Amino acid sequence: MYELPAFGADTPVRTHLTGYDLVTKPMLNKGMAFSERERDVFRLHGLLPPHVGTLDEQIERRLRVMRAFNTDFERYAFLRDLQDTNETLFYAVLVRHFDELLPLVYTPTVGEGCQHFSEIWRKPRGLFLSYPNRHRIREILSDARFDHVRVIVVSDGERILGLGDQGAGGMGIPIGKLSLYTGCAGIHPDLTLPILLDVGTNNHERLTNPLYIGWRHERIVGEEYDAFVEEFVSAVVERWPNVLLQWEDFAGSNASRLLHKYRDRLCTFNDDIQGTAAIAAGTLLAAINVTGIALTQQRIAVLGAGSAGCGISSLLLRIMVDAGLSEEQARKAFFLVDRNGLLLEGMEGITQAQMPFVQQREVVKDWALSKPEQIGLFDVVRNAKPTVLIGVSGQTGAFTEPVVRAMAENVKRPVIFPLSNPTSRSEATPQQLVEWTQGRALIGTGSPFAPVQWQDKRIDIDQTNNSYIFPGVGLGVLAAGATRVTDAMFVAAGKVVADMSPTVNDPRGRLLPPVDQLRAVSVAVARAVAVQAQADGVAEACDEATLDKRIQAIAWEPRYRPYELVVT
């Protein structure tokens, strides 16, 4: 176990910085909340207005300004600027107003933030490791201000949500993810580091934009790309042997491959694959409280057989086997549809991740098909009669009215998860799903949607978002001192979220805990993940009381602390 810095609410901040140097440090700045004594000691008179304010006043002031903007993108840019000016205030606003700010800090607005990242970039946050500087990676990582880093989120910007290649603008994703590590799980900002591997971009709009901040070059691929990633990983392991590294928004061709290549060399996971799988599984387990159909009896159709679709299917398959099915029986319950239709034996281009979910041609020989040469989603729904429909395709409107109505004909309470982000990429809107199923669908979406009115009933829409999973996984890994991240840890995380579902006590309740309970969810996930890490032999055993103390010691609350001057 490593020793965490003292982040307690009453522990004084000891610094030699004074005046302008102090108030321009985002993690140290308190704005007008510096006391009269602190203004005397740190030479702040004149730099600050005379009013001595409180954190509560500052929160109210920032909310008024933010709410006055006309668009969510303007609010996103404002919050990013606040984060780069006063981090404690930024997180205090976030934690107290999760419902309102989560869609602004992360999905769906972060997608637009990535598209326009070059236009709004102002201050350094995290690291841009560009291919031309590949020989300087160790030098860049060696800076003393990164000594306490314990969690890294890294992206190469190639597959940002459902928006595709955003190049250096993809940095918005690691920044946003780590904001949720702090906001949801309380992992102190000084322990986190967002990194963008700038290996170029194939986005013509970015390359021709005179304001683009990234390396103006087409993406490197093949051996050059792999060598660059290897140089990065080797430098990270050398600099921080116990770091947790999260891969984020890598293209499908690299996501699974890099995870499998490095998961036994350091403590690492891919949230698009494993986090998405865990929250999808947790939401489905919660839906079973309503439908009454046991997991072992589910038939699951997945649109999008890339890294996310295969990750979801693999985790659900594992849970089905744990519930009593043989692996062969469980595999038959999955119908994965990709760009070339249902995955079938003998198809060309089947990946290793897709292989367990390839259906035998014997299964479909008597199906009624729209086009005999390709089995599409409608054919799957009409013939296989799935109880669950999951979308991770990034294809707007892919859950068409005929598909959804066909599903509703065969299932009393169809479970439908259009998970693609941002909102503009959702496979269907909740309003459509409610209307096409006559209000019977159980819905989980990747991005937030407003409640839907059906007849005289208001239907709240659950955001089946990874923010229920990965912050708690990170907290659990740190608290346990885990050396690796196992698949079983994500199974445990998904089950905890399901156990916290309001449907446990009320079948009419929401599938997921309210967003304003994300801190409590993250702590519960952390505890389960840490216990599972011990069971998997990747963390030293300890009793529950010790584990709870470790979690409490890490979980930082965004409150101002007293300051003491260090004389140098």
Coordinates of C-alpha atoms in Angstrom, one line a residue:
M1 CA 0.0 0.0 0.0
Y2 CA 1.2 3.5 -0.7
E3 CA 0.8 6.5 1.6
L4 CA -1.8 9.0 0.4
P5 CA -1.2 12.7 0.9
A6 CA -3.1 14.2 3.8
F7 CA -6.4 15.4 2.2
G8 CA -8.6 15.6 5.3
A9 CA -11.0 18.5 5.6
D10 CA -9.3 19.8 8.7
T11 CA -5.7 19.2 7.6
P12 CA -4.0 22.5 6.8
V13 CA -2.7 23.1 3.4
R14 CA 1.0 24.0 3.8
T15 CA 2.5 26.0 0.9
H16 CA 5.2 28.5 0.3
L17 CA 3.2 30.2 -2.5
T18 CA 1.9 33.7 -1.9
G19 CA 0.0 36.4 -3.8
Y20 CA -0.7 35.9 -7.5
D21 CA 1.2 32.6 -7.5
L22 CA -1.2 31.1 -5.0
V23 CA -4.5 32.2 -6.5
T24 CA -3.6 31.1 -10.0
K25 CA -3.1 27.4 -8.8
P26 CA -6.5 25.8 -9.4
M27 CA -6.1 23.2 -6.6
L28 CA -5.1 26.0 -4.1
N29 CA -7.3 28.9 -5.1
K30 CA -10.1 29.7 -2.8
G31 CA -11.1 32.9 -4.5
M32 CA -12.9 35.3 -2.1
A33 CA -13.1 32.5 0.5
F34 CA -9.6 33.2 1.8
S35 CA -10.0 34.5 5.4
E36 CA -8.7 37.8 6.6
R37 CA -5.8 36.1 8.3
E38 CA -4.9 34.2 5.2
R39 CA -5.1 37.4 3.2
D40 CA -2.6 38.9 5.6
V41 CA -0.2 36.0 5.7
F42 CA -0.3 35.2 2.0
R43 CA -0.3 38.8 0.7
L44 CA -3.7 38.6 -1.0
H45 CA -5.0 42.1 -0.1
G46 CA -5.7 44.0 -3.3
L47 CA -5.7 40.9 -5.4
L48 CA -9.1 39.9 -4.1
P49 CA -12.2 42.1 -3.5
P50 CA -12.6 43.0 0.1
H51 CA -15.6 40.7 0.7
V52 CA -14.8 37.5 2.5
G53 CA -17.1 34.9 1.1
T54 CA -18.0 31.3 1.7
L55 CA -18.1 28.2 -0.5
D56 CA -21.9 28.2 -0.4
E57 CA -22.0 31.8 -1.8
Q58 CA -19.5 30.9 -4.5
I59 CA -21.6 27.9 -5.6
E60 CA -24.7 30.0 -5.8
R61 CA -22.8 32.7 -7.8
R62 CA -21.4 30.2 -10.3
L63 CA -24.7 28.5 -10.8
R64 CA -26.4 31.8 -11.6
V65 CA -23.8 32.5 -14.3
M66 CA -23.9 29.0 -15.7
R67 CA -27.7 28.9 -15.9
A68 CA -27.8 32.2 -17.8
F69 CA -26.0 30.7 -20.8
N70 CA -28.2 29.8 -23.8
T71 CA -26.6 26.4 -24.7
D72 CA -25.2 23.4 -23.0
F73 CA -21.9 23.8 -24.8
E74 CA -21.5 27.3 -23.4
R75 CA -22.2 25.8 -19.9
Y76 CA -19.6 23.0 -20.6
A77 CA -17.0 25.6 -21.6
F78 CA -17.8 27.7 -18.5
L79 CA -17.4 24.6 -16.2
R80 CA -14.1 23.7 -17.8
D81 CA -12.9 27.2 -17.2
L82 CA -14.0 26.9 -13.6
Q83 CA -12.2 23.6 -13.2
D84 CA -9.0 25.3 -14.4
T85 CA -9.5 28.2 -12.0
N86 CA -10.8 26.8 -8.8
E87 CA -11.0 23.0 -8.6
T88 CA -12.5 22.8 -5.1
L89 CA -15.4 25.1 -6.2
F90 CA -15.8 23.1 -9.4
Y91 CA -16.2 19.8 -7.6
A92 CA -18.4 21.3 -4.9
V93 CA -20.8 22.6 -7.6
L94 CA -20.7 19.2 -9.3
V95 CA -21.3 17.1 -6.2
R96 CA -24.2 19.2 -5.0
H97 CA -25.9 19.3 -8.4
F98 CA -25.1 15.9 -10.0
D99 CA -28.5 15.8 -11.8
E100 CA -27.9 19.1 -13.5
L101 CA -24.2 19.0 -14.1
L102 CA -23.5 15.4 -15.1
P103 CA -24.8 15.8 -18.6
L104 CA -22.7 19.0 -18.9
V105 CA -19.5 17.6 -17.5
Y106 CA -19.7 14.4 -19.4
T107 CA -22.2 12.8 -21.8
P108 CA -23.7 14.1 -23.9
T109 CA -22.2 17.6 -23.9
V110 CA -18.6 16.4 -23.7
G111 CA -19.0 15.1 -27.3
E112 CA -19.4 18.7 -28.5
G113 CA -16.6 19.7 -26.2
C114 CA -14.3 17.3 -28.0
Q115 CA -15.4 18.6 -31.4
H116 CA -14.6 22.1 -30.4
F117 CA -11.8 21.4 -27.9
S118 CA -9.2 23.4 -30.0
E119 CA -11.4 26.5 -29.9
I120 CA -11.9 26.5 -26.1
W121 CA -8.5 25.3 -24.9
R122 CA -6.9 27.8 -22.6
K123 CA -4.8 26.3 -19.8
P124 CA -2.8 23.1 -19.5
R125 CA -4.6 20.1 -18.0
G126 CA -3.2 16.7 -18.3
L127 CA -0.6 15.7 -20.9
F128 CA -0.5 15.6 -24.7
L129 CA 2.0 12.9 -25.7
S130 CA 2.5 13.5 -29.4
Y131 CA 4.2 11.1 -31.7
P132 CA 6.9 13.6 -32.7
N133 CA 7.8 13.8 -28.9
R134 CA 7.9 10.0 -28.5
H135 CA 11.5 10.1 -27.3
R136 CA 10.6 12.6 -24.6
I137 CA 7.8 10.6 -22.9
R138 CA 9.9 9.6 -19.8
E139 CA 11.1 13.2 -19.5
I140 CA 7.5 14.5 -19.6
L141 CA 6.2 12.1 -17.1
S142 CA 9.1 12.7 -14.7
D143 CA 7.8 16.1 -13.5
A144 CA 7.6 16.2 -9.7
R145 CA 4.0 17.5 -9.8
F146 CA 2.9 14.1 -10.9
D147 CA 4.5 12.2 -8.0
H148 CA 1.1 11.4 -6.4
V149 CA -0.6 10.2 -9.5
R150 CA -2.5 6.9 -9.0
V151 CA -5.2 7.0 -11.7
I152 CA -4.6 7.7 -15.4
V153 CA -7.3 7.9 -18.1
V154 CA -5.8 7.7 -21.6
S155 CA -7.3 8.0 -25.1
D156 CA -5.9 8.4 -28.6
G157 CA -9.0 10.2 -29.7
E158 CA -9.9 7.9 -32.5
R159 CA -13.4 6.8 -31.5
I160 CA -14.9 9.5 -29.3
L161 CA -18.3 8.4 -28.2
G162 CA -20.3 7.8 -31.4
L163 CA -18.6 10.8 -33.1
G164 CA -15.5 9.1 -34.4
D165 CA -12.0 10.5 -34.8
Q166 CA -11.5 13.8 -33.0
G167 CA -7.7 13.8 -32.8
A168 CA -6.3 15.9 -30.0
G169 CA -9.8 17.1 -29.1
G170 CA -10.3 13.6 -27.6
M171 CA -8.5 15.0 -24.5
G172 CA -12.0 16.1 -23.4
I173 CA -12.8 12.5 -22.6
P174 CA -10.0 11.7 -20.1
I175 CA -10.6 15.1 -18.5
G176 CA -14.3 14.4 -18.2
K177 CA -13.8 10.8 -17.0
L178 CA -11.4 11.9 -14.2
S179 CA -13.8 14.6 -13.2
L180 CA -16.2 11.8 -12.4
Y181 CA -13.6 9.8 -10.6
T182 CA -13.4 12.8 -8.3
G183 CA -17.0 13.9 -8.2
C184 CA -18.5 10.4 -7.8
A185 CA -15.9 8.5 -5.9
G186 CA -13.9 11.3 -4.2
I187 CA -10.5 10.4 -5.6
H188 CA -8.5 13.6 -5.1
P189 CA -7.7 15.5 -8.3
D190 CA -4.0 15.4 -7.5
L191 CA -4.1 11.6 -7.8
T192 CA -5.4 11.8 -11.3
L193 CA -3.8 12.4 -14.7
P194 CA -5.6 12.7 -18.1
I195 CA -3.4 11.8 -21.1
L196 CA -4.0 12.1 -24.8
L197 CA -1.8 10.0 -27.1
D198 CA -1.6 12.3 -30.1
V199 CA -0.8 10.0 -33.0
G200 CA -2.5 12.2 -35.6
T201 CA -6.0 12.2 -37.0
N202 CA -7.8 11.2 -40.1
N203 CA -10.5 13.8 -39.5
H204 CA -10.2 16.1 -42.5
E205 CA -12.1 18.8 -40.7
R206 CA -9.6 18.8 -37.9
L207 CA -6.6 18.7 -40.1
T208 CA -7.8 21.7 -42.1
N209 CA -8.9 23.8 -39.1
P210 CA -6.3 26.5 -38.6
L211 CA -7.1 26.5 -34.9
Y212 CA -6.5 22.7 -34.4
I213 CA -4.1 22.2 -31.5
G214 CA -3.0 18.7 -32.3
W215 CA -0.3 17.1 -34.5
R216 CA -1.3 17.8 -38.1
H217 CA -0.7 14.5 -39.6
E218 CA -2.7 11.4 -40.6
R219 CA -2.9 8.7 -38.0
I220 CA 0.1 6.5 -37.6
V221 CA -0.9 2.8 -37.7
G222 CA 0.6 -0.7 -37.5
E223 CA 4.1 -1.2 -36.1
E224 CA 4.7 2.5 -35.5
Y225 CA 1.5 2.9 -33.5
D226 CA 2.2 -0.3 -31.4
A227 CA 5.8 0.9 -30.7
F228 CA 4.5 4.3 -29.6
V229 CA 1.9 2.7 -27.2
E230 CA 4.6 0.3 -25.9
E231 CA 6.9 3.2 -25.2
F232 CA 4.1 4.9 -23.3
V233 CA 3.1 1.9 -21.2
S234 CA 6.7 1.1 -20.4
A235 CA 7.3 4.6 -19.2
V236 CA 4.1 4.6 -17.1
V237 CA 5.0 1.3 -15.4
E238 CA 8.5 2.6 -14.7
R239 CA 7.2 6.0 -13.3
W240 CA 4.2 4.6 -11.4
P241 CA 4.4 0.8 -10.7
N242 CA 1.1 0.8 -8.9
V243 CA -1.0 3.1 -11.1
L244 CA -4.5 2.3 -12.4
L245 CA -4.6 2.9 -16.1
Q246 CA -7.9 3.2 -17.9
W247 CA -8.1 3.0 -21.7
E248 CA -10.8 5.2 -23.2
D249 CA -12.4 5.6 -26.6
F250 CA -9.9 3.7 -28.7
A251 CA -11.1 2.3 -32.0
G252 CA -12.5 -1.2 -31.9
S253 CA -9.5 -2.5 -33.8
N254 CA -7.2 -1.4 -31.0
A255 CA -9.4 -1.4 -27.9
S256 CA -9.6 -5.2 -27.2
R257 CA -6.2 -5.8 -28.5
L258 CA -4.5 -3.3 -26.2
L259 CA -6.5 -4.5 -23.2
H260 CA -5.4 -8.1 -23.7
K261 CA -1.9 -7.1 -24.4
Y262 CA -1.3 -5.1 -21.3
R263 CA -3.8 -6.3 -18.7
D264 CA -1.3 -8.7 -17.1
R265 CA 1.5 -6.1 -17.1
L266 CA -0.2 -3.4 -15.0
C267 CA -3.4 -2.6 -13.3
T268 CA -5.6 -1.7 -16.2
F269 CA -9.0 -1.9 -17.8
N270 CA -11.0 -0.5 -20.8
D271 CA -14.2 1.2 -19.7
D272 CA -15.8 1.0 -23.1
I273 CA -15.6 -2.7 -22.9
Q274 CA -15.7 -3.6 -19.2
G275 CA -17.5 -0.6 -17.6
T276 CA -20.2 -0.6 -20.3
A277 CA -20.7 -4.3 -19.8
A278 CA -21.0 -4.0 -16.0
I279 CA -23.6 -1.2 -16.1
A280 CA -25.6 -3.0 -18.8
A281 CA -25.5 -6.2 -16.8
G282 CA -26.5 -4.3 -13.6
T283 CA -29.4 -2.6 -15.3
L284 CA -30.6 -5.9 -16.8
L285 CA -30.5 -7.6 -13.4
A286 CA -32.6 -4.7 -12.1
A287 CA -35.1 -5.1 -14.9
I288 CA -35.5 -8.8 -14.0
N289 CA -37.1 -7.6 -10.7
V290 CA -39.9 -6.1 -12.9
T291 CA -40.2 -8.7 -15.7
G292 CA -39.8 -11.8 -13.5
I293 CA -37.9 -13.5 -16.4
A294 CA -34.9 -15.2 -14.9
L295 CA -31.5 -14.4 -16.4
T296 CA -31.1 -18.0 -17.5
Q297 CA -34.2 -17.6 -19.6
Q298 CA -33.3 -14.3 -21.3
R299 CA -32.7 -14.0 -25.1
I300 CA -30.4 -11.1 -25.8
A301 CA -30.1 -9.3 -29.1
V302 CA -27.1 -6.8 -29.4
L303 CA -26.8 -4.3 -32.3
G304 CA -23.1 -3.5 -32.6
A305 CA -20.7 -6.4 -32.3
G306 CA -17.6 -4.3 -31.7
S307 CA -15.6 -4.0 -28.4
A308 CA -18.6 -2.7 -26.4
G309 CA -21.1 -5.2 -27.8
C310 CA -18.8 -8.2 -27.2
G311 CA -17.8 -6.9 -23.8
I312 CA -21.4 -6.7 -22.7
S313 CA -22.2 -10.1 -24.1
S314 CA -19.1 -11.7 -22.5
L315 CA -19.9 -10.3 -19.0
L316 CA -23.6 -11.4 -19.3
L317 CA -22.6 -14.8 -20.5
R318 CA -20.3 -15.2 -17.4
I319 CA -23.2 -14.2 -15.1
M320 CA -25.5 -16.7 -16.9
V321 CA -23.0 -19.5 -16.4
D322 CA -22.7 -18.5 -12.7
A323 CA -26.5 -18.7 -12.5
G324 CA -26.5 -22.3 -13.6
L325 CA -26.3 -22.5 -17.4
S326 CA -23.6 -24.3 -19.2
E327 CA -21.4 -22.1 -21.4
E328 CA -22.9 -23.8 -24.5
Q329 CA -26.4 -23.0 -23.3
A330 CA -25.6 -19.4 -22.5
R331 CA -24.0 -18.8 -25.9
K332 CA -27.2 -19.8 -27.7
A333 CA -29.0 -17.0 -25.9
F334 CA -27.0 -14.2 -27.7
F335 CA -27.8 -12.8 -31.2
L336 CA -25.1 -10.2 -32.1
V337 CA -25.8 -8.1 -35.2
D338 CA -23.0 -6.2 -36.9
R339 CA -22.8 -4.3 -40.2
N340 CA -22.9 -7.5 -42.1
G341 CA -25.9 -8.8 -40.2
L342 CA -26.3 -11.6 -37.6
L343 CA -23.0 -13.2 -36.7
L344 CA -23.1 -16.7 -38.3
E345 CA -20.7 -19.6 -38.6
G346 CA -18.7 -19.3 -41.8
M347 CA -18.9 -15.5 -42.1
E348 CA -15.6 -13.8 -43.1
G349 CA -13.9 -11.3 -40.7
I350 CA -15.2 -12.8 -37.4
T351 CA -12.9 -11.5 -34.6
Q352 CA -11.7 -13.4 -31.6
A353 CA -14.0 -11.4 -29.4
Q354 CA -17.0 -12.2 -31.6
M355 CA -16.3 -15.9 -31.9
P356 CA -18.1 -17.1 -28.8
F357 CA -21.3 -15.5 -30.1
V358 CA -21.4 -16.8 -33.6
Q359 CA -24.8 -18.6 -34.2
Q360 CA -25.0 -21.9 -35.9
R361 CA -26.6 -21.8 -39.3
E362 CA -28.9 -24.7 -38.2
V363 CA -30.5 -22.2 -35.8
V364 CA -31.6 -19.9 -38.6
K365 CA -32.4 -22.4 -41.3
D366 CA -36.2 -22.1 -40.9
W367 CA -36.3 -18.3 -40.2
A368 CA -38.5 -16.1 -42.3
L369 CA -36.1 -13.5 -43.7
S370 CA -36.5 -10.1 -45.4
K371 CA -33.3 -10.7 -47.4
P372 CA -31.9 -14.2 -47.5
E373 CA -28.4 -13.0 -48.1
Q374 CA -28.2 -11.1 -44.9
I375 CA -30.0 -11.5 -41.5
G376 CA -30.7 -8.0 -40.2
L377 CA -31.9 -6.8 -36.8
F378 CA -35.6 -7.0 -37.8
D379 CA -35.1 -10.7 -38.8
V380 CA -33.5 -11.4 -35.5
V381 CA -36.3 -9.8 -33.5
R382 CA -39.0 -11.4 -35.5
N383 CA -37.5 -15.0 -35.3
A384 CA -35.4 -15.2 -32.2
K385 CA -38.0 -13.2 -30.1
P386 CA -35.4 -11.6 -27.8
T387 CA -36.4 -10.4 -24.3
V388 CA -33.6 -7.9 -24.3
L389 CA -32.4 -5.5 -27.0
I390 CA -29.1 -3.6 -26.5
G391 CA -27.7 -1.0 -28.9
V392 CA -24.1 0.0 -29.0
S393 CA -23.9 0.7 -32.8
G394 CA -23.6 4.5 -32.8
Q395 CA -26.3 4.4 -35.5
T396 CA -29.0 7.0 -35.0
G397 CA -32.5 5.5 -35.2
A398 CA -31.3 1.9 -35.7
F399 CA -34.1 0.7 -33.4
T400 CA -36.8 1.3 -36.0
E401 CA -40.5 1.2 -35.3
P402 CA -41.0 -2.2 -37.0
V403 CA -38.2 -3.7 -35.0
V404 CA -39.5 -2.4 -31.7
R405 CA -43.1 -3.3 -32.4
A406 CA -42.1 -6.8 -33.4
M407 CA -40.3 -7.2 -30.1
A408 CA -43.3 -5.9 -28.2
E409 CA -45.5 -8.4 -29.9
N410 CA -43.6 -11.3 -28.3
V411 CA -42.6 -9.9 -24.9
K412 CA -44.8 -8.4 -22.2
R413 CA -42.1 -6.1 -20.8
P414 CA -39.4 -5.7 -23.4
V415 CA -36.0 -4.5 -22.0
I416 CA -34.5 -2.0 -24.5
F417 CA -31.2 -0.3 -24.0
P418 CA -30.2 2.2 -26.7
L419 CA -26.7 2.9 -25.2
S420 CA -24.9 4.8 -28.0
N421 CA -23.6 8.2 -27.0
P422 CA -24.0 11.2 -27.4
T423 CA -27.8 11.7 -27.5
S424 CA -27.7 12.4 -31.2
R425 CA -26.4 8.8 -31.8
S426 CA -29.0 7.0 -29.7
E427 CA -30.6 4.0 -31.5
A428 CA -34.0 5.3 -30.5
T429 CA -35.5 8.0 -28.2
P430 CA -37.3 6.9 -25.1
Q431 CA -40.4 8.7 -26.4
Q432 CA -40.4 6.4 -29.5
L433 CA -39.8 3.3 -27.4
V434 CA -42.6 4.1 -25.0
E435 CA -45.1 4.8 -27.9
W436 CA -44.1 1.8 -29.9
T437 CA -44.5 -0.6 -26.9
Q438 CA -47.6 1.1 -25.5
G439 CA -45.7 2.1 -22.4
R440 CA -44.4 -1.4 -21.6
A441 CA -40.7 -1.0 -22.4
L442 CA -38.1 -1.0 -19.7
I443 CA -35.6 1.6 -20.9
G444 CA -32.0 2.4 -20.2
T445 CA -30.1 5.0 -22.3
G446 CA -26.5 5.8 -22.6
S447 CA -27.1 9.6 -22.4
P448 CA -29.7 11.5 -20.2
F449 CA -33.2 11.9 -21.5
A450 CA -36.1 13.8 -20.0
P451 CA -39.0 11.9 -18.5
V452 CA -41.6 10.6 -21.0
Q453 CA -45.4 11.0 -20.5
W454 CA -47.5 8.0 -21.4
Q455 CA -51.3 8.5 -21.0
D456 CA -51.6 9.7 -17.4
K457 CA -48.2 8.3 -16.3
R458 CA -44.8 9.9 -16.1
I459 CA -41.9 7.5 -17.0
D460 CA -38.5 8.4 -15.7
I461 CA -35.7 7.3 -18.0
D462 CA -32.6 5.7 -16.5
Q463 CA -29.2 6.7 -17.8
T464 CA -27.4 3.4 -18.1
N465 CA -24.1 5.2 -17.9
N466 CA -20.7 4.0 -16.9
S467 CA -20.5 6.6 -14.2
Y468 CA -22.3 4.1 -12.0
I469 CA -19.3 1.8 -12.4
F470 CA -15.8 3.1 -13.1
P471 CA -15.4 5.7 -10.3
G472 CA -16.2 3.0 -7.7
V473 CA -13.9 0.5 -9.5
G474 CA -11.1 3.1 -9.2
L475 CA -11.8 3.7 -5.5
G476 CA -11.9 0.0 -4.8
V477 CA -8.6 -0.6 -6.6
L478 CA -6.9 2.1 -4.6
A479 CA -8.4 1.1 -1.3
A480 CA -7.5 -2.6 -1.8
G481 CA -4.1 -1.8 -3.3
A482 CA -5.0 -4.1 -6.2
T483 CA -2.3 -5.0 -8.7
R484 CA -4.6 -6.1 -11.5
V485 CA -8.2 -5.5 -12.6
T486 CA -10.1 -8.8 -13.1
D487 CA -13.4 -9.4 -15.0
A488 CA -14.9 -10.7 -11.8
M489 CA -14.4 -7.3 -10.3
F490 CA -16.8 -5.9 -12.9
V491 CA -19.3 -8.6 -12.3
A492 CA -19.3 -7.6 -8.6
A493 CA -19.7 -4.0 -9.6
G494 CA -22.7 -4.7 -11.8
K495 CA -24.4 -6.8 -9.2
V496 CA -24.0 -4.1 -6.5
V497 CA -25.7 -1.5 -8.8
A498 CA -28.5 -4.0 -9.3
D499 CA -28.8 -4.6 -5.6
M500 CA -29.2 -0.8 -5.1
S501 CA -32.0 -0.6 -7.7
P502 CA -35.3 0.8 -6.4
T503 CA -36.9 -2.2 -8.1
V504 CA -35.6 -4.4 -5.4
N505 CA -38.4 -3.0 -3.1
D506 CA -40.8 -1.7 -5.7
P507 CA -41.3 -3.3 -9.2
R508 CA -42.7 0.1 -10.3
G509 CA -39.5 1.9 -9.3
R510 CA -36.7 3.1 -11.5
L511 CA -34.1 0.6 -12.7
L512 CA -31.1 2.5 -11.3
P513 CA -30.5 4.6 -8.2
P514 CA -31.0 8.3 -8.8
V515 CA -27.9 10.2 -10.1
D516 CA -27.7 12.3 -6.9
Q517 CA -26.8 9.0 -5.1
L518 CA -23.7 8.4 -7.3
R519 CA -21.4 9.0 -4.3
A520 CA -23.1 6.3 -2.3
V521 CA -23.2 4.0 -5.3
S522 CA -19.4 4.5 -5.9
V523 CA -18.6 3.6 -2.3
A524 CA -20.7 0.4 -2.4
V525 CA -19.1 -0.5 -5.7
A526 CA -15.6 0.2 -4.3
R527 CA -16.3 -2.1 -1.3
A528 CA -17.5 -5.0 -3.6
V529 CA -14.6 -4.5 -6.0
A530 CA -12.0 -4.5 -3.3
V531 CA -13.4 -7.7 -1.7
Q532 CA -13.4 -9.3 -5.1
A533 CA -9.8 -8.2 -5.7
Q534 CA -8.9 -10.0 -2.5
A535 CA -10.8 -13.1 -3.5
D536 CA -9.1 -13.1 -6.9
G537 CA -5.7 -12.9 -5.3
V538 CA -4.7 -9.5 -6.7
A539 CA -4.9 -7.7 -3.4
E540 CA -3.8 -8.5 0.1
A541 CA -6.5 -9.6 2.4
C542 CA -7.9 -7.4 5.1
D543 CA -11.1 -7.2 7.2
E544 CA -14.1 -5.2 6.3
A545 CA -13.5 -2.5 9.0
T546 CA -10.0 -1.9 7.7
L547 CA -11.3 -1.8 4.1
D548 CA -13.9 0.8 5.1
K549 CA -11.3 2.9 6.8
R550 CA -9.2 2.9 3.6
I551 CA -12.1 3.9 1.5
Q552 CA -13.0 6.7 3.9
A553 CA -9.4 7.9 3.9
I554 CA -9.3 8.2 0.2
A555 CA -12.7 9.8 -0.4
W556 CA -12.1 13.5 -0.6
E557 CA -14.8 16.1 0.0
P558 CA -14.6 19.4 -1.9
R559 CA -14.3 21.7 1.0
Y560 CA -11.9 24.6 1.7
R561 CA -9.1 23.9 4.2
P562 CA -7.1 26.3 6.4
Y563 CA -3.7 27.4 4.9
E564 CA -0.3 27.6 6.6
L565 CA 2.7 29.4 5.1
V566 CA 5.9 27.4 4.7
V567 CA 8.9 29.7 4.9
T568 CA 11.6 28.7 2.5

